[in-house]
Amino acid sequence: MTVLPGDPDLLTTRAARLTASAEVILTVVNEMRGIVDDDQGQAVQALRDQNEQIASDLERIHPRYSGTASAVTEYAVALTAAHDAAERAQDDLDDALEEQTRADNAVRSLSNRVDAADDPPPSLTDQLPGARRAAETAQSAVDGARARIEAARQDMMDAAEEAIRRIDDAIDATNEGFWDRVGDVFADIGDWLAGIGEWITDFLADVVALLKRILATIVAILGVLLVFLLILAIGWIFGTIGLIIAAVVVGLMAAFLLVSIFSDVTKPTPTVTSTDPYADDPLNRTDPPTMQTVLDGTAEVDTLGGEEESVIRITKVLGPDGWQYTVTLPSTQEWLSRFGDKGAVNDLDSNLALMLTPALQTQYERAVLEAMAQEGIGPDDPVMLVGFSQGGIMAGHLAAYNTDYNWQAVVASGAPIDHMPIPDSVDVVSVQHNGDPVPNLDIVTGDLGTEHGPNWTSIRVDPPNPDPILGVDVGAHNAEKYSSTYQDHLADIQAAHPELGNFFNEDGYTDVSYYRWNE
């Protein structure tokens, strides 16, 4: 696979054909004007007039071919140069990454030897500064190579825009005929009608998404009301005192739910900023995710954010159809937000709002969409959502109810997403451990065993290395264990969802970005 899209050799061949076509047009014009020049008979006058008309028409359209041929030829040259530059940069990047690994390993080895020695000799400690400088130099080489790839890509895009401009100029310069103008009018009408059709399609999609949100909210609220009625019924069994206690419990629970949800959905969207959590500690920088390690990122973003802020990771790779994005979402990190908010929006409030009122947008959802916009993800770019627990809930929620992006896949672990109306066009992998109560919480929202299509793979197994206490495995709801379970079933996942491989490119360009925010 080449670093940049496009085939310079094929484009060069087609440019040569366009140039040849332009030359043939001129040859035909000259031949038609000379074919009867030596013939003075009246019998050929009509033929002369007809040839002149055809020659004039061909001569008029010649600039279109010649201008297009010239523009495509120059673009082919620029595309070839960009490809060559990108390939050289990729080779340098591969070498730089190997050197960076060696340098990082050398620093790590020296540091371990120094830490292990009670009184490390100067001959050992003196090597550390040089090893660190080598690691920094290797990192600079990696950054420089990646910058050169991006520069080559930008050169390619600039050349393409210039070629398009020149082709448009060549065509516009010869759009003088009546039928050309008529064609332009109908083209404009067609564009207008196409725009209206696109607007109607988008509008209807938004309406359908809103109706889904409202329906899910109604079902969830009815589920909560049934729970409240069950509590009251149990209290009624114990007489008046029991009913009073049950009514107080229901009232407190209802008030808590209402205040929590209202507090979250009415707050403004947090300020989202890009961040580099490893800027001061490059040796701890994580490797780009692979098909095998994709769920490892859920524990990483949880650790990076904690209770004070929310952090997501966006991984960009160059896939077979262009840029592919993986958005890794954090789980609940702040459980006592009602008793002193520490800053993270992936808290209990947003958890309740996501599950009970999907018709309303949480701070968490709005911030994730803002981060994706800052990353430059377009509405047609393929996106995979990855999350553990609340992160999985958010992943399923976006795929089910949001139509702003091209959601292609959801990989969720320990998350109650079975009830969510995720379209059949989205690949879904849901990993759930026996003994983990969290994935079963959607029974409150009305899920009683939803049937899914072939796009959906559910893995329900015992957690690895179980740690049962009183018959309950308290370690079942654990991001690391879920990643291990996912890896144990990787072959089945790859067989059922081969398109997931498009989101990983270990041999090509991969970029990892982080975004943070807090209340």
Short mmCIF file of C-alpha atoms in Angstrom, two decimals:
data_model
loop_
_atom_site.label_atom_id
_atom_site.label_comp_id
_atom_site.label_asym_id
_atom_site.label_seq_id
_atom_site.Cartn_x
_atom_site.Cartn_y
_atom_site.Cartn_z
CA MET A 1 0.00 0.00 0.00
CA THR A 2 1.35 3.40 -0.94
CA VAL A 3 1.56 6.19 1.61
CA LEU A 4 -0.56 8.58 -0.47
CA PRO A 5 -3.65 7.75 -2.54
CA GLY A 6 -3.60 7.91 -6.32
CA ASP A 7 -1.70 6.20 -9.14
CA PRO A 8 0.85 8.60 -10.74
CA ASP A 9 1.74 6.17 -13.56
CA LEU A 10 -1.89 5.68 -14.59
CA LEU A 11 -2.56 9.42 -14.41
CA THR A 12 0.51 10.14 -16.55
CA THR A 13 -0.76 7.68 -19.18
CA ARG A 14 -4.20 9.30 -19.23
CA ALA A 15 -2.66 12.77 -19.44
CA ALA A 16 -0.70 11.64 -22.50
CA ARG A 17 -3.93 10.37 -24.07
CA LEU A 18 -5.63 13.72 -23.45
CA THR A 19 -2.70 15.53 -25.05
CA ALA A 20 -2.84 13.19 -28.03
CA SER A 21 -6.61 13.79 -28.33
CA ALA A 22 -6.04 17.55 -28.41
CA GLU A 23 -3.45 17.15 -31.17
CA VAL A 24 -5.78 14.89 -33.17
CA ILE A 25 -8.50 17.55 -33.00
CA LEU A 26 -6.13 20.13 -34.54
CA THR A 27 -5.10 17.65 -37.23
CA VAL A 28 -8.73 16.94 -38.12
CA VAL A 29 -9.49 20.69 -38.26
CA ASN A 30 -6.64 21.28 -40.72
CA GLU A 31 -7.55 18.24 -42.83
CA MET A 32 -11.23 19.23 -43.08
CA ARG A 33 -10.39 22.79 -44.11
CA GLY A 34 -7.95 21.59 -46.78
CA ILE A 35 -9.92 18.71 -48.22
CA VAL A 36 -11.83 20.88 -50.77
CA ASP A 37 -9.61 23.95 -51.03
CA ASP A 38 -8.39 22.89 -54.52
CA ASP A 39 -11.84 22.02 -55.76
CA GLN A 40 -13.78 24.97 -57.32
CA GLY A 41 -16.86 23.09 -58.49
CA GLN A 42 -20.33 24.06 -57.25
CA ALA A 43 -21.00 20.44 -56.41
CA VAL A 44 -18.66 20.54 -53.45
CA GLN A 45 -19.74 23.91 -52.06
CA ALA A 46 -22.18 22.35 -49.60
CA LEU A 47 -19.48 19.95 -48.44
CA ARG A 48 -17.10 22.87 -47.93
CA ASP A 49 -19.66 24.75 -45.85
CA GLN A 50 -20.39 21.69 -43.77
CA ASN A 51 -16.70 20.96 -43.21
CA GLU A 52 -16.09 24.57 -42.17
CA GLN A 53 -18.91 24.39 -39.61
CA ILE A 54 -17.58 21.13 -38.17
CA ALA A 55 -14.01 22.47 -38.18
CA SER A 56 -15.15 25.63 -36.37
CA ASP A 57 -16.95 23.58 -33.72
CA LEU A 58 -13.89 21.36 -33.23
CA GLU A 59 -11.63 24.39 -33.08
CA ARG A 60 -13.88 25.90 -30.41
CA ILE A 61 -13.75 22.85 -28.14
CA HIS A 62 -10.01 22.29 -28.66
CA PRO A 63 -9.03 24.57 -25.74
CA ARG A 64 -11.05 22.36 -23.43
CA TYR A 65 -8.98 19.33 -24.36
CA SER A 66 -5.65 21.13 -24.52
CA GLY A 67 -6.26 23.04 -21.25
CA THR A 68 -7.42 19.89 -19.48
CA ALA A 69 -4.50 17.90 -20.88
CA SER A 70 -2.02 20.52 -19.70
CA ALA A 71 -3.58 20.69 -16.22
CA VAL A 72 -3.70 16.91 -15.82
CA THR A 73 -0.13 16.54 -17.10
CA GLU A 74 1.19 19.04 -14.56
CA TYR A 75 -0.84 17.40 -11.81
CA ALA A 76 0.60 14.01 -12.77
CA VAL A 77 4.10 15.46 -12.36
CA ALA A 78 3.17 16.95 -8.96
CA LEU A 79 1.48 13.72 -7.86
CA THR A 80 4.57 11.71 -8.81
CA ALA A 81 6.80 14.10 -6.85
CA ALA A 82 4.48 13.97 -3.83
CA HIS A 83 4.41 10.17 -3.92
CA ASP A 84 8.18 9.98 -4.17
CA ALA A 85 8.59 12.42 -1.27
CA ALA A 86 6.05 10.55 0.85
CA GLU A 87 7.65 7.17 0.13
CA ARG A 88 11.07 8.50 1.11
CA ALA A 89 9.59 10.04 4.25
CA GLN A 90 7.87 6.74 5.10
CA ASP A 91 11.17 4.88 4.71
CA ASP A 92 12.83 7.45 6.97
CA LEU A 93 9.92 7.14 9.41
CA ASP A 94 10.31 3.36 9.56
CA ASP A 95 14.04 3.76 10.24
CA ALA A 96 13.38 6.51 12.79
CA LEU A 97 10.81 4.40 14.62
CA GLU A 98 13.31 1.54 14.86
CA GLU A 99 15.96 3.93 16.11
CA GLN A 100 13.49 5.42 18.58
CA THR A 101 12.73 1.95 19.94
CA ARG A 102 16.43 1.19 20.33
CA ALA A 103 17.09 4.55 22.00
CA ASP A 104 14.13 4.22 24.35
CA ASN A 105 15.19 0.71 25.28
CA ALA A 106 18.73 1.94 25.94
CA VAL A 107 17.46 4.69 28.26
CA ARG A 108 15.18 2.26 30.03
CA SER A 109 17.99 -0.29 30.46
CA LEU A 110 20.44 2.28 31.80
CA SER A 111 17.82 3.72 34.15
CA ASN A 112 17.04 0.26 35.51
CA ARG A 113 20.73 -0.50 36.04
CA VAL A 114 21.27 2.83 37.82
CA ASP A 115 18.19 2.30 40.00
CA ALA A 116 19.25 -1.24 40.84
CA ALA A 117 22.77 -0.24 41.93
CA ASP A 118 23.25 1.00 45.52
CA ASP A 119 26.14 3.18 44.41
CA PRO A 120 26.16 3.34 40.62
CA PRO A 121 29.59 4.13 39.18
CA PRO A 122 30.08 7.35 37.16
CA SER A 123 30.82 5.24 34.10
CA LEU A 124 27.19 4.12 34.25
CA THR A 125 25.45 7.35 35.26
CA ASP A 126 27.45 9.40 32.73
CA GLN A 127 25.86 7.40 29.92
CA LEU A 128 22.32 8.46 30.80
CA PRO A 129 22.41 12.05 29.43
CA GLY A 130 23.76 10.83 26.11
CA ALA A 131 21.17 8.06 25.91
CA ARG A 132 18.37 10.55 26.64
CA ARG A 133 19.68 12.92 23.98
CA ALA A 134 19.71 10.03 21.53
CA ALA A 135 16.09 9.25 22.45
CA GLU A 136 15.11 12.89 21.93
CA THR A 137 16.95 12.95 18.59
CA ALA A 138 15.11 9.80 17.52
CA GLN A 139 11.77 11.35 18.52
CA SER A 140 12.63 14.46 16.49
CA ALA A 141 13.42 12.27 13.51
CA VAL A 142 10.06 10.51 13.87
CA ASP A 143 8.23 13.84 14.12
CA GLY A 144 10.16 15.23 11.16
CA ALA A 145 9.36 12.23 8.96
CA ARG A 146 5.67 12.44 9.83
CA ALA A 147 5.72 16.16 9.09
CA ARG A 148 7.25 15.43 5.66
CA ILE A 149 4.49 12.93 4.91
CA GLU A 150 1.89 15.54 5.80
CA ALA A 151 3.73 18.13 3.69
CA ALA A 152 3.73 15.77 0.71
CA ARG A 153 0.03 15.13 1.22
CA GLN A 154 -0.63 18.88 1.34
CA ASP A 155 1.42 19.40 -1.85
CA MET A 156 -0.70 16.74 -3.53
CA MET A 157 -3.92 18.43 -2.41
CA ASP A 158 -2.70 21.88 -3.50
CA ALA A 159 -1.73 20.52 -6.91
CA ALA A 160 -5.13 18.84 -7.25
CA GLU A 161 -6.93 22.10 -6.43
CA GLU A 162 -4.80 23.98 -8.97
CA ALA A 163 -5.53 21.35 -11.63
CA ILE A 164 -9.26 21.58 -10.92
CA ARG A 165 -9.11 25.37 -11.18
CA ARG A 166 -7.31 25.23 -14.52
CA ILE A 167 -9.72 22.62 -15.90
CA ASP A 168 -12.68 24.73 -14.80
CA ASP A 169 -11.11 27.78 -16.47
CA ALA A 170 -10.54 25.84 -19.70
CA ILE A 171 -14.15 24.68 -19.77
CA ASP A 172 -15.64 28.03 -18.70
CA ALA A 173 -13.64 29.87 -21.38
CA THR A 174 -15.39 27.88 -24.13
CA ASN A 175 -18.91 27.76 -22.69
CA GLU A 176 -20.14 30.32 -25.23
CA GLY A 177 -22.69 28.37 -27.24
CA PHE A 178 -26.43 28.47 -26.71
CA TRP A 179 -26.63 24.83 -25.76
CA ASP A 180 -23.75 25.28 -23.36
CA ARG A 181 -25.73 28.00 -21.61
CA VAL A 182 -28.87 25.86 -21.67
CA GLY A 183 -26.83 22.99 -20.24
CA ASP A 184 -25.52 25.24 -17.47
CA VAL A 185 -29.08 26.28 -16.59
CA PHE A 186 -30.24 22.68 -16.33
CA ALA A 187 -27.06 21.76 -14.44
CA ASP A 188 -27.81 24.52 -11.93
CA ILE A 189 -31.39 23.30 -11.62
CA GLY A 190 -30.12 19.76 -11.12
CA ASP A 191 -27.67 20.92 -8.45
CA TRP A 192 -30.47 22.85 -6.73
CA LEU A 193 -32.80 19.84 -6.82
CA ALA A 194 -29.98 17.60 -5.60
CA GLY A 195 -29.35 20.03 -2.76
CA ILE A 196 -33.04 20.02 -1.84
CA GLY A 197 -33.06 16.22 -1.92
CA GLU A 198 -29.97 16.04 0.27
CA TRP A 199 -31.51 18.50 2.74
CA ILE A 200 -34.72 16.45 2.89
CA THR A 201 -32.73 13.26 3.45
CA ASP A 202 -30.69 14.82 6.25
CA PHE A 203 -33.80 16.36 7.77
CA LEU A 204 -35.66 13.06 7.79
CA ALA A 205 -32.62 11.29 9.24
CA ASP A 206 -32.49 13.85 12.05
CA VAL A 207 -36.23 13.44 12.66
CA VAL A 208 -35.91 9.66 12.83
CA ALA A 209 -32.96 9.97 15.22
CA LEU A 210 -34.93 12.35 17.43
CA LEU A 211 -37.93 10.02 17.48
CA LYS A 212 -35.63 7.16 18.49
CA ARG A 213 -34.26 9.26 21.34
CA ILE A 214 -37.76 10.23 22.52
CA LEU A 215 -39.04 6.66 22.33
CA ALA A 216 -36.03 5.33 24.22
CA THR A 217 -36.51 8.02 26.88
CA ILE A 218 -40.19 7.14 27.32
CA VAL A 219 -39.40 3.43 27.62
CA ALA A 220 -36.60 4.12 30.14
CA ILE A 221 -38.84 6.37 32.28
CA LEU A 222 -41.60 3.74 32.24
CA GLY A 223 -39.04 1.18 33.39
CA VAL A 224 -38.04 3.41 36.32
CA LEU A 225 -41.71 3.97 37.20
CA LEU A 226 -42.23 0.21 37.29
CA VAL A 227 -39.30 -0.10 39.70
CA PHE A 228 -40.86 2.63 41.89
CA LEU A 229 -44.22 0.85 41.82
CA LEU A 230 -42.52 -2.39 42.80
CA ILE A 231 -40.90 -0.67 45.80
CA LEU A 232 -44.29 0.75 46.84
CA ALA A 233 -45.92 -2.65 46.44
CA ILE A 234 -43.27 -4.24 48.67
CA GLY A 235 -43.81 -1.50 51.27
CA TRP A 236 -47.57 -2.01 51.12
CA ILE A 237 -47.08 -5.64 52.10
CA PHE A 238 -45.73 -4.46 55.47
CA GLY A 239 -48.65 -2.18 56.20
CA THR A 240 -48.90 1.57 56.62
CA ILE A 241 -45.41 2.05 58.05
CA GLY A 242 -43.89 0.02 55.25
CA LEU A 243 -45.81 1.99 52.64
CA ILE A 244 -44.67 5.30 54.17
CA ILE A 245 -41.05 4.17 54.19
CA ALA A 246 -41.38 2.94 50.60
CA ALA A 247 -42.94 6.26 49.54
CA VAL A 248 -40.07 8.19 51.17
CA VAL A 249 -37.51 5.98 49.44
CA VAL A 250 -39.24 6.42 46.07
CA GLY A 251 -39.46 10.18 46.58
CA LEU A 252 -35.78 10.48 47.45
CA MET A 253 -34.76 8.31 44.50
CA ALA A 254 -36.95 10.28 42.08
CA ALA A 255 -35.59 13.59 43.37
CA PHE A 256 -32.02 12.32 43.10
CA LEU A 257 -32.56 11.16 39.50
CA LEU A 258 -34.25 14.39 38.44
CA VAL A 259 -31.61 16.65 40.02
CA SER A 260 -28.73 14.59 38.61
CA ILE A 261 -30.08 14.52 35.06
CA PHE A 262 -31.19 18.16 35.07
CA SER A 263 -27.82 19.27 36.45
CA ASP A 264 -25.93 17.53 33.66
CA VAL A 265 -28.00 18.34 30.58
CA THR A 266 -28.45 22.04 31.44
CA LYS A 267 -24.77 22.81 31.95
CA PRO A 268 -22.89 24.41 29.03
CA THR A 269 -20.63 22.40 26.76
CA PRO A 270 -17.17 22.16 28.35
CA THR A 271 -14.19 23.82 26.68
CA VAL A 272 -12.38 21.10 24.74
CA THR A 273 -8.62 21.37 24.12
CA SER A 274 -6.05 19.10 22.52
CA THR A 275 -3.41 17.74 24.86
CA ASP A 276 -0.25 15.63 24.88
CA PRO A 277 -0.27 13.67 28.14
CA TYR A 278 3.18 12.26 27.40
CA ALA A 279 4.93 15.52 26.56
CA ASP A 280 6.92 15.43 29.79
CA ASP A 281 7.34 11.66 29.81
CA PRO A 282 7.82 10.47 26.20
CA LEU A 283 9.17 7.08 27.27
CA ASN A 284 5.75 6.15 28.66
CA ARG A 285 3.97 7.02 25.42
CA THR A 286 1.70 4.17 24.41
CA ASP A 287 1.93 2.44 21.06
CA PRO A 288 -0.85 3.06 18.51
CA PRO A 289 -3.72 0.60 19.01
CA THR A 290 -3.90 -2.60 17.01
CA MET A 291 -6.79 -4.94 16.34
CA GLN A 292 -5.62 -6.94 19.35
CA THR A 293 -5.02 -4.06 21.80
CA VAL A 294 -7.88 -1.73 20.88
CA LEU A 295 -9.63 -2.21 24.26
CA ASP A 296 -6.41 -1.42 26.16
CA GLY A 297 -7.06 2.23 25.40
CA THR A 298 -10.14 2.28 27.63
CA ALA A 299 -8.01 1.83 30.73
CA GLU A 300 -5.51 4.37 29.40
CA VAL A 301 -8.02 7.23 28.99
CA ASP A 302 -9.51 6.42 32.41
CA THR A 303 -6.08 6.74 34.00
CA LEU A 304 -5.20 9.92 32.12
CA GLY A 305 -8.44 11.68 33.08
CA GLY A 306 -9.40 10.37 36.49
CA GLU A 307 -11.95 12.29 38.55
CA GLU A 308 -10.74 15.78 37.65
CA GLU A 309 -11.07 15.80 33.85
CA SER A 310 -12.26 13.75 30.91
CA VAL A 311 -9.79 12.53 28.27
CA ILE A 312 -10.48 10.77 24.96
CA ARG A 313 -8.08 9.35 22.41
CA ILE A 314 -8.58 9.70 18.64
CA THR A 315 -6.48 7.48 16.39
CA LYS A 316 -6.21 8.31 12.68
CA VAL A 317 -4.92 5.82 10.12
CA LEU A 318 -4.73 5.82 6.35
CA GLY A 319 -7.02 2.97 5.30
CA PRO A 320 -7.98 1.58 1.89
CA ASP A 321 -10.69 4.26 1.45
CA GLY A 322 -8.90 7.21 3.04
CA TRP A 323 -8.74 8.35 6.63
CA GLN A 324 -10.26 6.07 9.28
CA TYR A 325 -10.77 7.22 12.88
CA THR A 326 -11.03 5.34 16.18
CA VAL A 327 -12.47 7.28 19.14
CA THR A 328 -11.71 5.74 22.56
CA LEU A 329 -14.06 6.92 25.33
CA PRO A 330 -13.60 6.89 29.14
CA SER A 331 -15.80 5.14 31.69
CA THR A 332 -17.36 6.60 34.85
CA GLN A 333 -14.61 8.06 37.05
CA GLU A 334 -16.59 10.29 39.42
CA TRP A 335 -19.38 8.61 41.37
CA LEU A 336 -20.08 11.29 44.01
CA SER A 337 -20.65 14.30 41.74
CA ARG A 338 -23.84 15.15 43.69
CA PHE A 339 -21.68 15.69 46.80
CA GLY A 340 -18.92 17.86 45.32
CA ASP A 341 -18.08 17.87 41.62
CA LYS A 342 -14.38 17.34 40.92
CA GLY A 343 -14.50 18.14 37.20
CA ALA A 344 -14.83 15.01 35.03
CA VAL A 345 -18.06 14.92 32.99
CA ASN A 346 -17.98 11.12 32.70
CA ASP A 347 -19.65 10.99 36.10
CA LEU A 348 -22.77 9.50 37.67
CA ASP A 349 -24.96 12.39 36.43
CA SER A 350 -24.13 11.80 32.77
CA ASN A 351 -24.42 8.05 33.30
CA LEU A 352 -28.01 8.43 34.50
CA ALA A 353 -28.86 10.89 31.72
CA LEU A 354 -27.44 8.61 29.02
CA MET A 355 -29.44 5.63 30.24
CA LEU A 356 -32.71 7.32 31.21
CA THR A 357 -33.04 10.37 28.95
CA PRO A 358 -31.27 9.73 25.62
CA ALA A 359 -33.48 12.46 24.11
CA LEU A 360 -31.30 15.00 25.95
CA GLN A 361 -27.64 15.66 25.17
CA THR A 362 -25.25 15.26 28.09
CA GLN A 363 -22.11 17.33 28.61
CA TYR A 364 -20.15 14.18 27.83
CA GLU A 365 -21.78 13.70 24.42
CA ARG A 366 -21.46 17.36 23.43
CA ALA A 367 -17.78 17.44 24.40
CA VAL A 368 -17.00 14.27 22.43
CA LEU A 369 -18.63 15.70 19.29
CA GLU A 370 -16.67 18.95 19.77
CA ALA A 371 -13.40 17.00 20.05
CA MET A 372 -14.20 15.11 16.85
CA ALA A 373 -14.89 18.40 15.07
CA GLN A 374 -11.56 19.82 16.26
CA GLU A 375 -9.81 16.67 15.01
CA GLY A 376 -11.24 17.45 11.56
CA ILE A 377 -13.38 14.33 11.22
CA GLY A 378 -15.81 14.85 8.36
CA PRO A 379 -19.37 13.54 8.08
CA ASP A 380 -18.32 10.85 5.59
CA ASP A 381 -15.13 9.70 7.35
CA PRO A 382 -15.45 6.15 8.78
CA VAL A 383 -15.45 6.19 12.61
CA MET A 384 -15.14 3.35 15.13
CA LEU A 385 -16.22 3.99 18.74
CA VAL A 386 -14.54 2.09 21.58
CA GLY A 387 -15.49 2.18 25.25
CA PHE A 388 -15.68 0.30 28.54
CA SER A 389 -18.68 0.66 30.89
CA GLN A 390 -19.96 4.25 30.50
CA GLY A 391 -17.58 4.66 27.56
CA GLY A 392 -19.35 1.73 25.88
CA ILE A 393 -22.72 3.29 26.70
CA MET A 394 -21.59 6.52 25.01
CA ALA A 395 -20.30 4.55 22.01
CA GLY A 396 -23.60 2.75 21.54
CA HIS A 397 -25.58 5.93 22.21
CA LEU A 398 -23.78 7.88 19.48
CA ALA A 399 -24.11 5.08 16.94
CA ALA A 400 -27.83 4.68 17.75
CA TYR A 401 -29.01 8.27 18.01
CA ASN A 402 -26.53 10.59 16.26
CA THR A 403 -26.52 11.08 12.47
CA ASP A 404 -23.73 13.66 12.21
CA TYR A 405 -20.99 11.13 11.47
CA ASN A 406 -20.35 7.95 9.51
CA TRP A 407 -20.36 5.45 12.38
CA GLN A 408 -18.92 2.18 11.09
CA ALA A 409 -18.21 0.17 14.23
CA VAL A 410 -18.76 -0.03 18.00
CA VAL A 411 -16.52 -2.08 20.29
CA ALA A 412 -17.98 -2.00 23.82
CA SER A 413 -17.08 -3.92 26.96
CA GLY A 414 -19.03 -4.17 30.21
CA ALA A 415 -21.75 -1.85 28.86
CA PRO A 416 -25.56 -2.17 28.73
CA ILE A 417 -26.10 -1.44 25.03
CA ASP A 418 -28.29 -4.37 23.98
CA HIS A 419 -31.42 -2.20 23.99
CA MET A 420 -29.97 0.53 21.79
CA PRO A 421 -31.30 0.79 18.19
CA ILE A 422 -27.89 0.73 16.52
CA PRO A 423 -28.35 0.46 12.71
CA ASP A 424 -27.54 -2.83 10.99
CA SER A 425 -24.91 -0.99 8.94
CA VAL A 426 -22.74 -0.62 12.06
CA ASP A 427 -20.48 -3.49 13.16
CA VAL A 428 -21.02 -4.08 16.89
CA VAL A 429 -18.82 -6.13 19.23
CA SER A 430 -20.19 -6.27 22.80
CA VAL A 431 -18.12 -8.12 25.41
CA GLN A 432 -19.95 -8.99 28.64
CA HIS A 433 -18.75 -11.01 31.63
CA ASN A 434 -20.97 -13.38 33.55
CA GLY A 435 -21.27 -12.01 37.05
CA ASP A 436 -20.93 -8.39 35.93
CA PRO A 437 -24.22 -6.63 36.74
CA VAL A 438 -23.48 -3.51 34.66
CA PRO A 439 -24.21 -4.95 31.18
CA ASN A 440 -27.61 -6.09 32.49
CA LEU A 441 -28.71 -2.63 33.65
CA ASP A 442 -30.55 -2.03 30.39
CA ILE A 443 -33.34 -4.28 31.64
CA VAL A 444 -34.49 -1.15 33.52
CA THR A 445 -34.79 0.67 30.18
CA GLY A 446 -37.02 -2.00 28.72
CA ASP A 447 -34.64 -4.53 27.18
CA LEU A 448 -35.92 -8.06 27.67
CA GLY A 449 -33.61 -9.90 25.29
CA THR A 450 -33.25 -7.88 22.09
CA GLU A 451 -32.59 -9.84 18.91
CA HIS A 452 -29.69 -8.54 16.85
CA GLY A 453 -28.65 -9.01 13.24
CA PRO A 454 -25.42 -10.45 11.80
CA ASN A 455 -23.73 -7.08 12.32
CA TRP A 456 -23.78 -7.70 16.08
CA THR A 457 -21.42 -10.03 17.97
CA SER A 458 -22.06 -10.55 21.70
CA ILE A 459 -19.42 -12.35 23.76
CA ARG A 460 -20.84 -13.50 27.11
CA VAL A 461 -18.30 -15.56 29.05
CA ASP A 462 -16.82 -15.89 32.51
CA PRO A 463 -14.08 -13.35 33.25
CA PRO A 464 -10.47 -14.52 33.08
CA ASN A 465 -8.79 -15.36 36.40
CA PRO A 466 -12.06 -15.12 38.40
CA ASP A 467 -11.85 -13.81 41.93
CA PRO A 468 -15.16 -14.89 43.55
CA ILE A 469 -16.20 -13.61 46.97
CA LEU A 470 -19.34 -14.99 48.54
CA GLY A 471 -20.27 -16.44 45.17
CA VAL A 472 -19.94 -13.09 43.35
CA ASP A 473 -17.00 -12.30 41.08
CA VAL A 474 -16.13 -8.75 42.12
CA GLY A 475 -13.47 -8.55 39.41
CA ALA A 476 -15.86 -9.14 36.51
CA HIS A 477 -16.31 -5.41 35.78
CA ASN A 478 -12.70 -4.59 34.95
CA ALA A 479 -11.30 -2.92 31.83
CA GLU A 480 -8.10 -5.00 31.74
CA LYS A 481 -10.00 -8.27 32.11
CA TYR A 482 -12.39 -7.24 29.37
CA SER A 483 -9.46 -6.52 27.07
CA SER A 484 -8.09 -9.99 27.83
CA THR A 485 -11.45 -11.60 27.04
CA TYR A 486 -11.67 -9.64 23.78
CA GLN A 487 -8.19 -10.85 22.78
CA ASP A 488 -9.12 -14.46 23.60
CA HIS A 489 -11.97 -14.20 21.06
CA LEU A 490 -10.10 -12.09 18.50
CA ALA A 491 -10.15 -14.76 15.77
CA ASP A 492 -13.95 -15.02 15.96
CA ILE A 493 -14.30 -11.23 15.95
CA GLN A 494 -12.06 -10.88 12.88
CA ALA A 495 -14.00 -13.57 11.04
CA ALA A 496 -17.36 -11.96 11.81
CA HIS A 497 -16.22 -8.36 11.25
CA PRO A 498 -13.41 -8.25 8.65
CA GLU A 499 -14.01 -4.53 8.03
CA LEU A 500 -12.68 -3.71 11.52
CA GLY A 501 -9.18 -4.31 10.17
CA ASN A 502 -9.48 -1.11 8.11
CA PHE A 503 -9.13 0.94 11.30
CA PHE A 504 -5.61 -0.38 11.98
CA ASN A 505 -2.52 0.14 9.84
CA GLU A 506 0.66 -0.99 11.55
CA ASP A 507 2.76 -0.51 8.41
CA GLY A 508 1.43 2.88 7.28
CA TYR A 509 0.72 6.33 8.65
CA THR A 510 -0.90 6.38 12.10
CA ASP A 511 -1.51 9.43 14.28
CA VAL A 512 -2.77 9.44 17.89
CA SER A 513 -4.31 12.58 19.42
CA TYR A 514 -5.77 13.28 22.85
CA TYR A 515 -8.43 15.79 23.91
CA ARG A 516 -9.35 16.89 27.43
CA TRP A 517 -12.05 18.92 29.16
CA ASN A 518 -13.66 19.44 32.56
CA GLU A 519 -16.65 21.22 34.05
#
